[in-house]
One Martini backbone bead per residue (centre of mass of N, CA, C, O) as a GRO file, in nm:
protein
  121
    1MET     BB    1  -1.573  -3.584  -6.794
    2ASP     BB    2  -1.651  -3.318  -6.616
    3HIS     BB    3  -1.441  -3.065  -6.477
    4LEU     BB    4  -1.442  -2.936  -6.145
    5VAL     BB    5  -1.385  -2.639  -5.946
    6VAL     BB    6  -1.366  -2.601  -5.593
    7VAL     BB    7  -1.380  -2.298  -5.381
    8GLU     BB    8  -1.379  -2.383  -5.028
    9ASP     BB    9  -1.341  -2.321  -4.674
   10GLU     BB   10  -1.591  -2.492  -4.609
   11VAL     BB   11  -1.599  -2.817  -4.569
   12ILE     BB   12  -1.903  -2.890  -4.576
   13ILE     BB   13  -1.963  -2.739  -4.841
   14GLY     BB   14  -1.756  -2.884  -5.019
   15VAL     BB   15  -1.880  -3.165  -4.983
   16PHE     BB   16  -2.161  -3.105  -5.086
   17ILE     BB   17  -2.077  -3.019  -5.370
   18ARG     BB   18  -1.918  -3.265  -5.454
   19GLU     BB   19  -2.147  -3.477  -5.416
   20ALA     BB   20  -2.365  -3.348  -5.594
   21LEU     BB   21  -2.188  -3.355  -5.858
   22ARG     BB   22  -2.112  -3.655  -5.865
   23ASP     BB   23  -2.409  -3.760  -5.877
   24LYS     BB   24  -2.424  -3.609  -6.179
   25GLY     BB   25  -2.116  -3.676  -6.324
   26PHE     BB   26  -1.888  -3.524  -6.200
   27SER     BB   27  -1.574  -3.395  -6.175
   28VAL     BB   28  -1.410  -3.319  -5.851
   29ALA     BB   29  -1.233  -3.039  -5.713
   30VAL     BB   30  -1.101  -2.933  -5.390
   31ALA     BB   31  -1.046  -2.612  -5.243
   32SER     BB   32  -0.965  -2.375  -4.968
   33ASP     BB   33  -0.798  -2.187  -5.173
   34ALA     BB   34  -0.643  -2.011  -5.412
   35GLU     BB   35  -0.363  -2.142  -5.405
   36GLU     BB   36  -0.466  -2.441  -5.418
   37SER     BB   37  -0.630  -2.400  -5.698
   38LEU     BB   38  -0.439  -2.321  -5.936
   39PRO     BB   39  -0.334  -2.608  -6.029
   40LEU     BB   40  -0.628  -2.711  -6.113
   41PHE     BB   41  -0.632  -2.510  -6.377
   42GLN     BB   42  -0.430  -2.674  -6.566
   43THR     BB   43  -0.653  -2.828  -6.633
   44GLU     BB   44  -0.938  -2.934  -6.774
   45THR     BB   45  -1.190  -2.697  -6.716
   46ALA     BB   46  -1.537  -2.638  -6.714
   47ALA     BB   47  -1.551  -2.515  -6.407
   48ALA     BB   48  -1.622  -2.273  -6.144
   49ILE     BB   49  -1.653  -2.277  -5.778
   50ILE     BB   50  -1.672  -1.973  -5.580
   51ASP     BB   51  -1.598  -1.834  -5.290
   52VAL     BB   52  -1.584  -1.516  -5.170
   53GLY     BB   53  -1.490  -1.595  -4.852
   54LEU     BB   54  -1.180  -1.606  -4.870
   55PRO     BB   55  -0.874  -1.646  -4.789
   56GLN     BB   56  -0.655  -1.384  -4.873
   57ILE     BB   57  -0.821  -1.437  -5.148
   58SER     BB   58  -1.082  -1.348  -5.294
   59GLY     BB   59  -1.315  -1.478  -5.508
   60ASP     BB   60  -1.334  -1.230  -5.699
   61ARG     BB   61  -1.031  -1.212  -5.753
   62LEU     BB   62  -0.994  -1.496  -5.863
   63ALA     BB   63  -1.191  -1.463  -6.099
   64GLN     BB   64  -1.028  -1.237  -6.235
   65GLN     BB   65  -0.773  -1.405  -6.279
   66LEU     BB   66  -0.905  -1.633  -6.444
   67ARG     BB   67  -1.005  -1.454  -6.674
   68GLN     BB   68  -0.716  -1.399  -6.780
   69LEU     BB   69  -0.639  -1.707  -6.826
   70ARG     BB   70  -0.971  -1.791  -6.876
   71PRO     BB   71  -1.204  -1.641  -7.067
   72GLN     BB   72  -1.413  -1.919  -7.095
   73LEU     BB   73  -1.470  -1.959  -6.794
   74PRO     BB   74  -1.697  -2.082  -6.597
   75ILE     BB   75  -1.859  -1.898  -6.317
   76VAL     BB   76  -1.940  -1.958  -5.971
   77LEU     BB   77  -2.053  -1.742  -5.725
   78THR     BB   78  -2.045  -1.763  -5.375
   79THR     BB   79  -2.276  -1.606  -5.126
   80GLY     BB   80  -2.367  -1.442  -4.805
   81TYR     BB   81  -2.379  -1.185  -4.936
   82ASP     BB   82  -2.443  -0.925  -5.117
   83HIS     BB   83  -2.496  -0.965  -5.462
   84GLN     BB   84  -2.493  -0.685  -5.598
   85ILE     BB   85  -2.193  -0.633  -5.602
   86TYR     BB   86  -2.127  -0.879  -5.798
   87GLU     BB   87  -2.324  -0.816  -6.024
   88THR     BB   88  -2.185  -0.550  -6.092
   89MET     BB   89  -1.888  -0.648  -6.130
   90PHE     BB   90  -2.011  -0.888  -6.353
   91ALA     BB   91  -2.216  -0.771  -6.569
   92GLY     BB   92  -2.033  -0.822  -6.849
   93ASP     BB   93  -2.026  -1.136  -6.766
   94GLU     BB   94  -2.162  -1.425  -6.914
   95LEU     BB   95  -1.965  -1.641  -6.723
   96VAL     BB   96  -2.129  -1.533  -6.463
   97ARG     BB   97  -2.250  -1.644  -6.145
   98ILE     BB   98  -2.474  -1.575  -5.873
   99LEU     BB   99  -2.483  -1.750  -5.549
  100GLY     BB  100  -2.674  -1.779  -5.283
  101LYS     BB  101  -2.658  -1.815  -4.946
  102PRO     BB  102  -2.825  -2.063  -4.932
  103PHE     BB  103  -2.805  -2.375  -5.118
  104ASP     BB  104  -2.894  -2.608  -5.352
  105GLU     BB  105  -2.848  -2.844  -5.591
  106PHE     BB  106  -3.050  -2.715  -5.794
  107GLU     BB  107  -2.925  -2.430  -5.801
  108LEU     BB  108  -2.645  -2.516  -5.886
  109LEU     BB  109  -2.726  -2.663  -6.150
  110ALA     BB  110  -2.868  -2.416  -6.277
  111SER     BB  111  -2.616  -2.239  -6.294
  112LEU     BB  112  -2.456  -2.428  -6.476
  113GLU     BB  113  -2.666  -2.455  -6.705
  114SER     BB  114  -2.664  -2.143  -6.774
  115LEU     BB  115  -2.346  -2.217  -6.875
  116ASN     BB  116  -2.343  -2.501  -7.024
  117VAL     BB  117  -2.306  -2.704  -6.770
  118ARG     BB  118  -2.272  -3.053  -6.820
  119PRO     BB  119  -2.289  -3.363  -6.801
  120GLN     BB  120  -2.177  -3.628  -6.945
  121GLU     BB  121  -2.330  -3.910  -7.101
   0.00000   0.00000   0.00000
């Protein structure tokens, strides 16, 4: 089973993402901030879904840190802000997708699939 890490400080959104992905066959761990999430990336993680508006360390900074630690980790950044900023910031990174909030489970799954992240059959 593919293991995903979700970093989202809004509990309701974190639960929505976790349940939507579990229903599709993924194993999912949810953290509410960057510090809480870092130990979760010590395990074999198939992808990360990270909210940009995290407390302490922003999601885009966390994504940049993860890129240094795990160069091949697929990352979906979610944001309610203007995504142009983040699309420009990660323009050269083929393993990052920007997903605007609000989104539904189909958009989330499409973002993961575009990174070749699918649940194992």
